[in-house]
Amino acid sequence: MTDKTPYRERSATRRLVYGGLGAVIFFGIGSLIYDFGLFSWMTGTRTVLSESEQHLKTATQARRQLEEERTARRDNPDAPAPAQPTGEAGYFVPPGDEELPDGPFGESVERGREIFRNTGTNAGEFVGNDLSCANCHLDTGKRENSAPMWAAAIQYPAFRGKNQMVNTMEDRVNGCFTYSMNAQDSEHGDAPPPGHQVYKDLQSYFYWLADGAALNEDLPGRGYPSVEETDQGYDWQRGQQVFTDNCAACHGIDGQGQQDLNGRTIFPPLWGPGSYNWGAGMHRINTAAGFIQANMPLGKPNSLTDQEAWDVAAYINSFPRPADPRQTDKMDVSTADERFHEGSINYYGDTLHGVLLGEGITQERWERFLRTAPFHEPGVD
Amino acid sequence: MLAKRWPIAVSAIVVIISLGWLVARYGNDSSVSDAAEPSLEKAAVANPLTDPLYADSLGEIAAKANPENISDIVSADRGDSWACASCHGGQGQGAGSVPRLAGLPAGYITKQLHDYADGRRLNDNMQHVVSSLSDEDMAALGAYYSRLEAPGDTQPQLGGNIERGRTLALEGDWAIDVPACFSCHGSSGWGVGQSFPSLAGQHSSYTYIQLANWNNGKRNNSPIQLMRDIAQKLSDSDMRSVADFMATLSPPQTLGITRTSDDGSRTEVEIP
């Protein structure tokens, strides 16, 4: 009995020391595992995918499935038709760069994409303003609800009320150059002539983007969404505040956009001589409201209320811009208003800020307007 | 019996101490956001009308400032006021988590100094530094550093995926509503106007910390919360990748380039 107590005591101390050491070692290992995120690796479950990785995974799978289903159908005509590749958010998934074909067609696609991205540099002789296709069709024409090209490519040829004829995709793009890109003020003085390489390259790009989409399908995300009409209607005066708070940081309080040190337009002008003309779809307040709500401010889609979207769309379309090229010298603004602008929501033909909207821009008129403009231009007191 | 129990008591104490240490170490994030809370409120009530154009108006002031009066502030330690150069380097080149200031827009720099002073951007060193600066000093410092040109010697240091960084910079990641960084920061990441700083040739640790700070609220100062919204969508590895990519690029060069000056006029910059 007498030598039992010291034995016990020693064992208690030793147990404590071992226990303590063990705890420290386990704790050390534990924090290492935590710090280096090894837990999921040890248990075999991959770390939770980030949102971006999840999207990419779904998109890649959808494209791969399309490829597999095509192959299956090639081997067996009775196999079901390939499904349209669809991403996490339910929108069509265009091909990625890894699917870009080699050879002349792939080269044409790439040229088309560069024209789309940087129109002033790559199709400069037909561009009469400071815009690029990609300014209004974000993510180089791939963004849903930003009039994506994968949705447009499968809709033409089609009859268009705007020019009362069947339009091929070339005709449609000709319209973009004529109005949105204001080709009348370009070096060439007009949109590219029929059959021009610019059309071919752009069409190659669009056709390639739509790979896997069914012809004539009305794909979700096509065009710009429409914004519900509000009780208060639209009002450019209310829009001025919305513009100052949400748009002016990029587009400038004078709406004339900004260029970078390389002279590249980074933020496009929204009115004035460098913007789209009175024939462009974006001059319609409802169209602009839809584009803006779904896409602006950049990186903050759908952050404006319906009312704010209507009002700010009215604001940017309440200022002078280049004339509608259909309104020739022989036609005055009110005739053009009746002929081309009736039945659409716009300020064409109204007199706002002391200017008859639609009469087009000359240097002298623009300077006169700037002197009385309702916005304060920084640096000009 | 007591002799048998005391190890249990000691273990209990050890466990409690360890828990305390754990909370102190990993509970950090919440204490940071607690600390940032008051400034979040402050930013919310800061004049929303002038805010988005703050850098533009400060840029106009900086264009008229006289950078000669601040040479002491830049390079001489004066007791409790530390010289900028002691941390940011003699050419404003920075290092590690201290940013390159050379070539950033004057309005942007001036705005950051005000943001530290007003608690919309938190950093102990910089908050101490700005406490002794007047509005005029800040404008003059903005003008001074905007005219310097830094050597382009930054290297990626965070082990990020450079290709992923390049994609974010040039294309964005639209699936998570992140536009191309360069669609705001300029076609080669050299900045735009007074509000959009250059990212090219910035130190990768610094860039990474800024993105992380927008996430945790220590930096709460971007116009229309543009950068907060973007940073919140980026994963940690995206932040490292894009920060590393920026460090592979050259900082803005002013030689022989048409430059939009502070008053908006565009001039051909002469080679000195």
XYZ file of C-alpha atoms in Angstrom:
653
model
C 0.000 0.000 0.000
C 2.751 2.480 0.974
C 4.527 2.432 -2.409
C 1.310 2.623 -4.300
C 0.571 6.304 -3.655
C 3.839 7.717 -5.084
C 3.376 5.427 -8.104
C -0.093 6.780 -8.638
C 0.975 10.381 -8.249
C 3.771 9.971 -10.754
C 1.373 8.428 -13.181
C -1.056 11.333 -12.796
C 1.663 13.889 -13.560
C 2.905 11.843 -16.461
C -0.596 11.376 -17.813
C -1.108 15.067 -17.612
C 2.143 15.811 -19.449
C 1.387 13.234 -22.150
C -2.166 14.438 -22.399
C -1.004 18.032 -22.708
C 1.598 17.165 -25.325
C -0.955 15.142 -27.243
C -3.383 18.028 -27.149
C -0.765 20.464 -28.420
C 0.208 18.111 -31.262
C -3.399 17.441 -32.284
C -4.151 21.125 -32.061
C -1.157 21.907 -34.255
C -2.203 19.356 -36.862
C -5.768 20.616 -36.693
C -4.832 24.230 -37.323
C -2.547 23.217 -40.174
C -5.378 21.296 -41.797
C -7.663 24.264 -41.311
C -5.177 26.833 -42.564
C -4.374 24.966 -45.747
C -7.932 23.850 -46.402
C -6.893 20.192 -46.347
C -10.068 18.894 -44.742
C -12.069 18.582 -47.924
C -9.028 17.107 -49.646
C -8.687 14.421 -46.944
C -12.342 13.477 -47.005
C -12.303 13.330 -50.787
C -14.926 16.059 -51.270
C -13.552 18.885 -53.423
C -13.736 22.322 -51.832
C -17.111 23.869 -52.513
C -17.017 25.358 -56.015
C -17.104 29.124 -56.196
C -20.149 30.542 -57.956
C -18.059 31.233 -61.013
C -16.654 27.708 -61.104
C -20.148 26.273 -60.760
C -21.338 28.317 -63.753
C -18.332 27.294 -65.790
C -18.844 23.642 -64.938
C -22.480 23.667 -66.029
C -21.640 25.560 -69.215
C -18.782 23.238 -70.121
C -20.957 20.199 -69.507
C -23.747 21.634 -71.646
C -21.365 22.250 -74.556
C -19.828 18.790 -74.189
C -23.253 17.180 -74.141
C -24.147 18.989 -77.362
C -21.033 17.530 -78.966
C -21.858 14.015 -77.718
C -25.470 14.177 -78.865
C -24.347 15.368 -82.287
C -21.932 12.489 -82.594
C -24.622 10.023 -81.484
C -27.002 11.336 -84.134
C -24.363 11.146 -86.816
C -23.943 7.445 -86.037
C -27.625 6.775 -85.542
C -30.215 8.926 -87.360
C -32.891 7.787 -84.890
C -31.133 9.326 -81.914
C -32.948 12.379 -80.492
C -32.044 15.835 -81.836
C -29.338 17.507 -79.732
C -30.679 19.760 -76.963
C -29.727 23.433 -76.837
C -26.872 23.960 -74.386
C -28.217 25.848 -71.378
C -26.315 27.369 -68.433
C -26.972 27.737 -64.680
C -29.151 30.808 -65.109
C -31.228 29.208 -67.894
C -29.666 31.051 -70.819
C -28.152 29.653 -74.013
C -24.421 28.862 -73.746
C -22.436 29.975 -76.805
C -19.202 28.132 -77.667
C -15.985 29.091 -75.904
C -12.631 29.887 -77.469
C -11.552 26.244 -77.322
C -14.241 25.502 -79.932
C -12.959 28.132 -82.362
C -12.298 26.287 -85.632
C -8.946 26.490 -87.427
C -8.753 27.782 -90.969
C -10.402 30.611 -92.904
C -13.778 30.383 -91.137
C -12.190 30.578 -87.676
C -10.116 33.541 -88.845
C -13.231 35.273 -90.103
C -14.948 34.663 -86.738
C -12.007 36.235 -84.948
C -11.960 39.251 -87.258
C -15.693 39.639 -86.728
C -15.231 39.559 -82.988
C -12.556 42.266 -83.148
C -14.781 44.466 -85.332
C -17.575 43.962 -82.830
C -15.360 44.763 -79.850
C -13.528 47.705 -81.330
C -15.488 48.947 -84.287
C -13.742 52.298 -84.654
C -10.346 50.597 -84.984
C -11.307 47.589 -87.092
C -14.009 48.968 -89.378
C -13.166 52.642 -88.855
C -14.033 53.974 -92.307
C -17.711 53.175 -91.721
C -17.979 54.523 -88.179
C -19.121 58.123 -87.746
C -19.118 58.297 -83.952
C -17.209 57.072 -80.893
C -19.160 53.866 -80.320
C -18.487 50.158 -80.782
C -21.034 47.359 -81.244
C -19.963 46.003 -77.843
C -21.023 49.212 -76.054
C -24.682 48.228 -76.364
C -24.199 44.451 -76.707
C -22.120 43.679 -73.628
C -19.604 40.893 -73.223
C -18.823 41.168 -76.942
C -22.400 40.297 -77.887
C -22.713 37.311 -75.558
C -24.546 38.831 -72.589
C -28.179 37.821 -72.151
C -30.656 40.720 -72.009
C -28.114 42.881 -73.783
C -29.375 41.958 -77.261
C -26.982 39.003 -77.584
C -25.848 37.939 -81.041
C -26.505 34.224 -80.402
C -30.199 35.069 -80.152
C -30.239 37.447 -83.132
C -28.313 35.169 -85.496
C -31.154 32.632 -85.651
C -33.840 35.265 -86.426
C -32.800 36.429 -89.883
C -33.836 36.779 -92.686
C -37.044 38.400 -91.397
C -39.490 41.115 -92.384
C -38.887 44.382 -90.500
C -41.450 47.108 -90.097
C -38.693 49.697 -89.799
C -37.752 49.495 -93.489
C -40.772 47.548 -94.771
C -38.779 44.745 -96.353
C -37.320 41.330 -95.754
C -33.946 41.840 -94.068
C -31.016 39.492 -94.235
C -28.506 39.661 -91.418
C -26.414 41.842 -93.701
C -29.308 44.295 -94.050
C -29.769 44.270 -90.314
C -26.105 45.057 -89.683
C -26.249 47.719 -92.375
C -28.954 49.347 -90.234
C -26.660 49.287 -87.184
C -23.933 51.087 -89.120
C -26.399 53.571 -90.583
C -28.029 54.562 -87.300
C -26.257 53.340 -84.172
C -22.783 53.886 -85.654
C -23.867 57.054 -87.513
C -22.070 56.049 -90.726
C -23.160 59.276 -92.484
C -20.374 61.103 -90.620
C -17.751 58.425 -91.327
C -14.864 58.602 -93.763
C -16.798 56.465 -96.262
C -19.959 58.483 -95.611
C -22.219 55.457 -95.475
C -22.559 51.925 -94.122
C -20.320 49.275 -95.754
C -21.448 48.558 -99.353
C -23.336 45.270 -99.974
C -21.178 42.149 -99.782
C -18.362 43.928 -97.941
C -15.980 41.787 -95.893
C -17.065 43.575 -92.696
C -20.510 41.968 -93.059
C -19.045 38.567 -93.762
C -16.788 38.635 -90.724
C -19.509 39.891 -88.392
C -21.927 37.266 -89.698
C -19.324 34.535 -89.226
C -18.937 35.627 -85.646
C -22.709 35.676 -84.990
C -23.273 32.350 -86.715
C -20.500 30.759 -84.674
C -21.892 32.196 -81.422
C -25.287 30.651 -82.165
C -23.813 27.169 -82.647
C -26.267 24.741 -81.048
C -29.278 27.090 -81.059
C -32.371 26.083 -83.050
C -33.386 28.297 -85.984
C -36.120 30.816 -85.315
C -36.327 29.916 -81.617
C -37.170 32.876 -79.363
C -34.367 32.283 -76.866
C -34.644 33.633 -73.308
C -32.411 36.680 -72.909
C -33.001 37.821 -76.494
C -33.043 41.600 -77.133
C -33.492 43.986 -74.243
C -36.142 43.288 -71.601
C -39.065 45.691 -71.510
C -39.622 47.754 -68.398
C -43.159 47.961 -67.000
C -44.836 51.299 -67.583
C -45.127 53.260 -64.356
C -47.974 55.409 -63.001
C -45.815 58.495 -63.127
C -44.702 57.933 -66.721
C -41.258 59.132 -67.755
C -39.723 62.527 -67.119
C -36.270 63.748 -68.163
C -36.212 66.258 -65.328
C -36.470 63.518 -62.714
C -33.934 61.592 -64.765
C -31.273 64.236 -64.278
C -30.823 63.244 -60.624
C -30.737 59.545 -61.473
C -28.078 60.307 -64.050
C -25.915 62.327 -61.646
C -26.087 59.639 -58.984
C -25.590 56.557 -61.139
C -24.123 57.380 -64.541
C -22.029 60.538 -64.402
C -19.047 58.903 -62.648
C -18.312 57.028 -65.882
C -20.096 58.873 -68.702
C -19.340 62.325 -67.293
C -21.814 64.890 -66.038
C -21.899 66.185 -69.637
C -22.644 62.671 -70.971
C -19.702 62.837 -73.364
C -17.961 59.716 -72.052
C -14.260 59.313 -71.338
C -11.201 58.083 -73.197
C -8.094 56.520 -71.709
C -4.428 57.472 -72.218
C -4.331 55.357 -75.384
C -7.122 57.459 -76.860
C -9.519 54.531 -76.693
C -13.142 55.312 -75.789
C -13.735 53.546 -72.484
C -17.050 55.118 -71.509
C -19.128 55.939 -74.598
C -20.791 59.322 -75.148
C -24.557 59.105 -74.589
C -25.593 62.130 -76.636
C -24.007 64.783 -78.806
C -21.943 64.400 -82.008
C -20.113 61.230 -80.881
C -23.208 59.185 -80.026
C -25.892 57.232 -81.919
C -28.186 59.195 -84.228
C -31.939 59.809 -84.142
C -32.632 56.730 -86.236
C -31.044 54.266 -83.802
C -33.243 51.996 -81.695
C -31.665 53.346 -78.536
C -33.240 56.797 -79.070
C -36.554 55.172 -78.111
C -37.015 55.769 -74.415
C -38.526 52.339 -73.779
C -35.647 50.558 -75.532
C -33.041 52.560 -73.627
C -34.885 51.949 -70.341
C -34.753 48.192 -70.942
C -31.074 48.204 -71.814
C -30.201 50.421 -68.870
C -32.134 48.531 -66.235
C -30.693 45.173 -67.262
C -27.125 46.355 -67.774
C -26.266 49.637 -66.079
C -24.413 50.801 -64.048
C -21.790 48.377 -65.315
C -21.420 45.558 -62.779
C -24.697 46.464 -61.039
C -27.429 45.049 -63.299
C -31.058 45.505 -62.232
C -30.168 47.965 -59.502
C -32.365 50.782 -60.833
C -36.126 50.787 -60.204
C -38.540 50.831 -63.162
C -39.180 54.505 -62.505
C -35.484 55.373 -62.408
C -34.823 53.425 -65.601
C -37.601 55.253 -67.482
C -36.567 58.666 -66.197
C -32.861 58.310 -66.893
C -33.577 56.859 -70.351
C -35.701 59.938 -71.013
C -32.904 62.184 -69.754
C -30.180 60.846 -72.047
C -32.572 60.961 -75.008
C -33.617 64.552 -74.348
C -30.411 66.032 -75.826
C -29.223 66.777 -79.367
C -27.613 63.971 -81.357
C -26.784 63.447 -85.063
C -29.745 63.637 -87.454
C -31.748 60.644 -88.601
C -30.177 59.989 -92.023
C -33.654 59.315 -93.470
C -34.441 62.960 -92.862
C -32.694 64.405 -95.921
C -32.273 68.082 -96.803
C -35.618 67.969 -98.564
C -37.509 66.763 -95.500
C -38.095 68.795 -92.353
C -38.118 67.353 -88.838
C -41.887 67.321 -88.448
C -42.344 65.337 -91.654
C -39.655 62.909 -90.554
C -41.363 62.716 -87.162
C -44.609 61.673 -88.819
C -42.986 59.295 -91.268
C -40.463 57.555 -89.026
C -41.049 58.335 -85.376
C -44.793 58.135 -84.960
C -46.010 55.441 -82.604
C -42.735 55.060 -80.771
C -41.793 56.528 -77.412
C -39.320 59.347 -77.977
C -38.685 63.087 -77.834
C -38.002 63.396 -81.578
C -39.483 66.615 -82.919
C -39.958 68.121 -79.434
C -38.185 71.283 -78.431
C -36.201 70.690 -75.227
C -33.351 72.691 -73.685
C -34.006 75.293 -76.353
C -33.214 72.845 -79.170
C -35.471 71.270 -81.792
C -34.627 67.602 -81.286
C -33.909 65.897 -84.588
C -32.480 68.831 -86.482
C -29.036 67.286 -86.286
C -25.745 68.658 -85.088
C -23.410 71.194 -86.581
C -20.386 72.518 -84.724
C -22.108 75.855 -84.275
C -25.370 74.357 -82.999
C -23.564 72.085 -80.559
C -21.519 74.928 -79.095
C -24.621 77.053 -78.742
C -26.331 74.179 -76.942
C -23.373 73.638 -74.593
C -23.519 77.253 -73.471
C -27.063 76.796 -72.170
C -26.944 73.085 -71.289
C -28.753 72.151 -68.077
C -25.787 70.181 -66.786
C -22.683 71.737 -65.397
C -19.663 70.822 -67.423
C -16.642 70.377 -65.129
C -13.960 72.917 -65.854
C -16.289 75.274 -67.726
C -17.724 77.748 -65.247
C -9.515 11.805 -4.498
C -8.607 15.442 -5.087
C -5.213 14.357 -6.347
C -6.927 12.339 -9.023
C -9.104 15.230 -10.208
C -6.678 18.106 -10.605
C -5.556 17.033 -14.084
C -9.161 17.415 -15.197
C -9.235 20.948 -13.847
C -5.958 21.777 -15.601
C -7.249 20.317 -18.878
C -10.417 22.374 -18.562
C -8.343 25.527 -18.134
C -6.215 24.596 -21.153
C -9.334 24.044 -23.236
C -10.739 27.421 -22.210
C -7.479 29.185 -23.029
C -7.293 27.449 -26.421
C -10.862 28.433 -27.219
C -10.045 32.018 -26.307
C -7.039 31.929 -28.571
C -9.072 30.435 -31.418
C -11.665 33.161 -31.149
C -8.930 35.788 -31.046
C -7.356 34.337 -34.169
C -10.241 33.315 -36.377
C -12.872 35.601 -34.931
C -10.821 38.429 -36.430
C -13.120 38.935 -39.368
C -16.093 39.826 -37.268
C -14.105 42.245 -35.142
C -12.920 43.949 -38.323
C -16.419 44.424 -39.606
C -17.528 45.648 -36.184
C -14.824 48.257 -36.327
C -15.932 49.245 -39.807
C -19.590 49.571 -38.870
C -19.585 53.268 -37.938
C -17.796 54.180 -41.141
C -20.332 52.234 -43.189
C -23.041 54.415 -41.747
C -21.025 57.496 -42.311
C -20.565 56.677 -45.984
C -24.257 56.023 -46.344
C -25.075 59.535 -45.194
C -22.153 61.185 -47.013
C -23.547 63.527 -49.629
C -24.765 61.098 -52.301
C -25.034 63.839 -54.910
C -21.421 64.920 -54.984
C -19.993 61.513 -54.118
C -19.867 59.862 -57.559
C -17.992 62.894 -58.901
C -15.823 63.522 -55.868
C -12.566 62.574 -57.612
C -13.421 64.801 -60.589
C -13.939 67.869 -58.469
C -10.828 67.153 -56.394
C -8.926 66.699 -59.655
C -9.889 70.234 -60.675
C -8.591 71.543 -57.359
C -5.394 69.497 -57.620
C -4.747 70.868 -61.114
C -4.423 74.327 -59.564
C -2.393 73.219 -56.527
C 1.267 74.032 -56.113
C 3.334 70.863 -55.556
C 6.382 72.883 -54.492
C 5.008 73.607 -51.037
C 4.872 69.991 -50.056
C 8.420 68.794 -50.697
C 9.014 68.592 -46.919
C 5.922 66.466 -46.401
C 7.093 64.150 -49.144
C 10.649 63.615 -48.082
C 11.458 64.945 -44.578
C 10.380 63.330 -41.336
C 9.067 66.056 -39.057
C 8.736 64.558 -35.587
C 5.389 62.825 -35.435
C 4.646 63.357 -39.134
C 6.268 60.735 -41.293
C 7.603 61.499 -44.754
C 5.605 59.874 -47.532
C 8.845 58.730 -49.160
C 9.800 56.718 -46.089
C 7.124 54.219 -47.025
C 6.141 54.975 -50.637
C 9.745 55.359 -51.851
C 11.551 58.306 -53.403
C 9.805 57.915 -56.764
C 6.429 57.002 -55.305
C 7.102 53.455 -56.431
C 5.856 51.622 -53.311
C 6.614 47.998 -52.456
C 4.680 45.004 -51.143
C 1.501 46.217 -49.492
C 2.512 49.890 -49.836
C 1.074 51.113 -53.140
C 2.792 52.767 -56.069
C 1.446 56.325 -56.125
C 3.392 57.504 -59.186
C 1.118 58.102 -62.145
C -2.196 57.637 -60.317
C -4.736 60.368 -61.193
C -4.379 63.504 -59.041
C -8.095 63.564 -58.198
C -8.020 59.895 -57.221
C -5.007 60.342 -54.884
C -6.521 63.433 -53.258
C -9.797 61.590 -52.777
C -8.054 58.668 -51.064
C -6.360 61.034 -48.608
C -9.764 62.540 -47.763
C -11.265 59.064 -47.498
C -8.656 58.048 -44.896
C -9.312 61.283 -43.028
C -13.087 60.730 -43.084
C -12.842 57.064 -42.080
C -14.252 55.670 -45.310
C -11.000 53.854 -45.800
C -9.271 52.345 -42.773
C -5.526 51.922 -42.350
C -3.671 52.860 -39.163
C -0.577 54.220 -40.900
C -2.388 56.287 -43.468
C -4.998 57.550 -41.020
C -2.151 58.782 -38.836
C -0.362 60.335 -41.828
C -3.369 62.301 -43.087
C -4.257 63.634 -39.641
C -1.653 66.370 -40.047
C -2.487 67.269 -43.664
C -4.603 70.219 -44.763
C -6.968 70.086 -47.759
C -4.393 72.107 -49.720
C -1.602 69.663 -48.823
C -3.735 66.757 -50.031
C -4.441 68.432 -53.375
C -0.772 69.317 -53.837
C 0.298 65.756 -52.964
C -2.187 64.451 -55.510
C -0.757 66.718 -58.184
C 2.824 65.828 -57.230
C 2.467 62.043 -57.320
C 0.286 62.016 -60.432
C 3.192 63.524 -62.382
C 5.812 61.011 -61.304
C 6.596 57.973 -63.383
C 7.439 54.694 -61.679
C 9.817 52.022 -62.930
C 7.871 48.965 -64.078
C 9.483 46.312 -61.924
C 6.534 44.656 -60.176
C 6.319 40.875 -60.085
C 3.416 38.533 -59.361
C 3.906 37.335 -55.796
C 0.740 35.599 -54.719
C 0.890 32.362 -56.691
C -2.286 33.368 -58.560
C -3.399 31.924 -61.886
C -2.167 34.551 -64.368
C -4.402 33.289 -67.200
C -7.483 33.567 -65.012
C -6.316 37.045 -64.009
C -5.948 38.026 -67.651
C -9.449 36.778 -68.444
C -10.923 38.800 -65.579
C -9.026 41.902 -66.677
C -9.832 41.705 -70.402
C -13.164 39.851 -70.572
C -14.616 39.780 -67.071
C -16.702 36.912 -65.733
C -20.246 37.719 -66.707
C -21.737 34.617 -65.114
C -21.102 36.307 -61.776
C -21.812 39.842 -63.080
C -18.165 40.912 -63.121
C -17.360 43.075 -66.173
C -13.825 43.290 -67.556
C -11.641 45.276 -65.152
C -10.280 47.182 -68.135
C -13.749 48.299 -69.194
C -13.418 50.805 -66.335
C -9.691 50.938 -65.642
C -8.652 51.618 -69.252
C -7.598 49.481 -72.199
C -4.176 48.640 -70.753
C -5.096 49.103 -67.113
C -3.600 52.611 -67.111
C -6.657 54.260 -65.621
C -9.294 56.648 -66.970
C -9.881 60.276 -66.015
C -9.728 61.295 -62.371
C -11.861 58.535 -60.815
C -10.407 55.335 -62.233
C -6.876 54.524 -61.040
C -4.369 52.511 -63.025
C -4.018 48.898 -61.875
C -1.234 47.878 -64.267
C 2.164 47.775 -62.580
C 0.696 47.917 -59.076
C 2.156 45.632 -56.396
C 0.200 42.403 -56.219
C -0.045 42.236 -52.405
C -1.422 45.750 -52.317
C -4.014 45.097 -55.039
C -5.086 41.891 -53.334
C -5.503 43.603 -49.946
C -7.695 46.301 -51.492
C -10.057 43.761 -53.037
C -10.192 41.891 -49.715
C -10.816 45.158 -47.852
C -13.776 46.053 -50.042
C -15.122 42.679 -49.106
C -14.732 43.091 -45.360
C -15.690 46.769 -45.199
C -12.317 48.285 -44.300
C -12.484 50.094 -47.603
C -15.881 51.564 -48.265
C -15.238 54.429 -50.601
C -15.774 53.574 -54.252
C -18.248 55.708 -56.183
C -21.700 54.052 -56.469
C -20.129 51.153 -54.510
C -18.821 49.866 -57.830
C -15.760 48.143 -56.394
C -17.524 46.737 -53.343
C -20.004 44.967 -55.592
C -17.248 43.597 -57.810
C -15.008 42.479 -54.954
C -17.907 40.688 -53.268
C -18.347 38.497 -56.313
C -14.693 37.488 -56.615
C -13.400 34.406 -54.841
C -10.182 34.639 -52.859
C -8.253 32.871 -55.610
C -9.750 35.229 -58.240
C -8.450 38.169 -56.215
C -4.968 36.685 -56.112
C -5.054 35.862 -59.811
C -6.143 39.287 -60.949
C -3.732 41.038 -58.549
C -0.875 38.931 -59.875
C -1.837 39.583 -63.481
C -1.809 43.366 -62.908
C 1.736 43.094 -61.516
C 2.936 41.554 -64.799
C 2.011 44.759 -66.696
C 3.874 48.059 -67.001
C 2.613 51.096 -65.111
C 1.330 54.091 -67.112
C 4.013 55.697 -69.251
C 3.534 59.318 -70.135
C 6.295 59.699 -72.726
C 5.161 60.726 -76.184
C 1.542 59.966 -75.430
C -1.537 62.081 -75.820
C -2.676 62.730 -72.339
C -5.979 64.043 -71.073
C -4.912 66.620 -68.550
C -6.739 67.570 -65.405
C -8.876 70.202 -67.099
C -9.954 67.747 -69.781
C -7.830 69.146 -72.596
C -5.724 66.669 -74.548
C -2.100 67.431 -75.220
C 0.878 65.582 -76.611
C 3.206 65.042 -73.678
C 6.739 66.034 -74.559
C 9.757 63.905 -73.875
C 11.778 65.916 -71.351
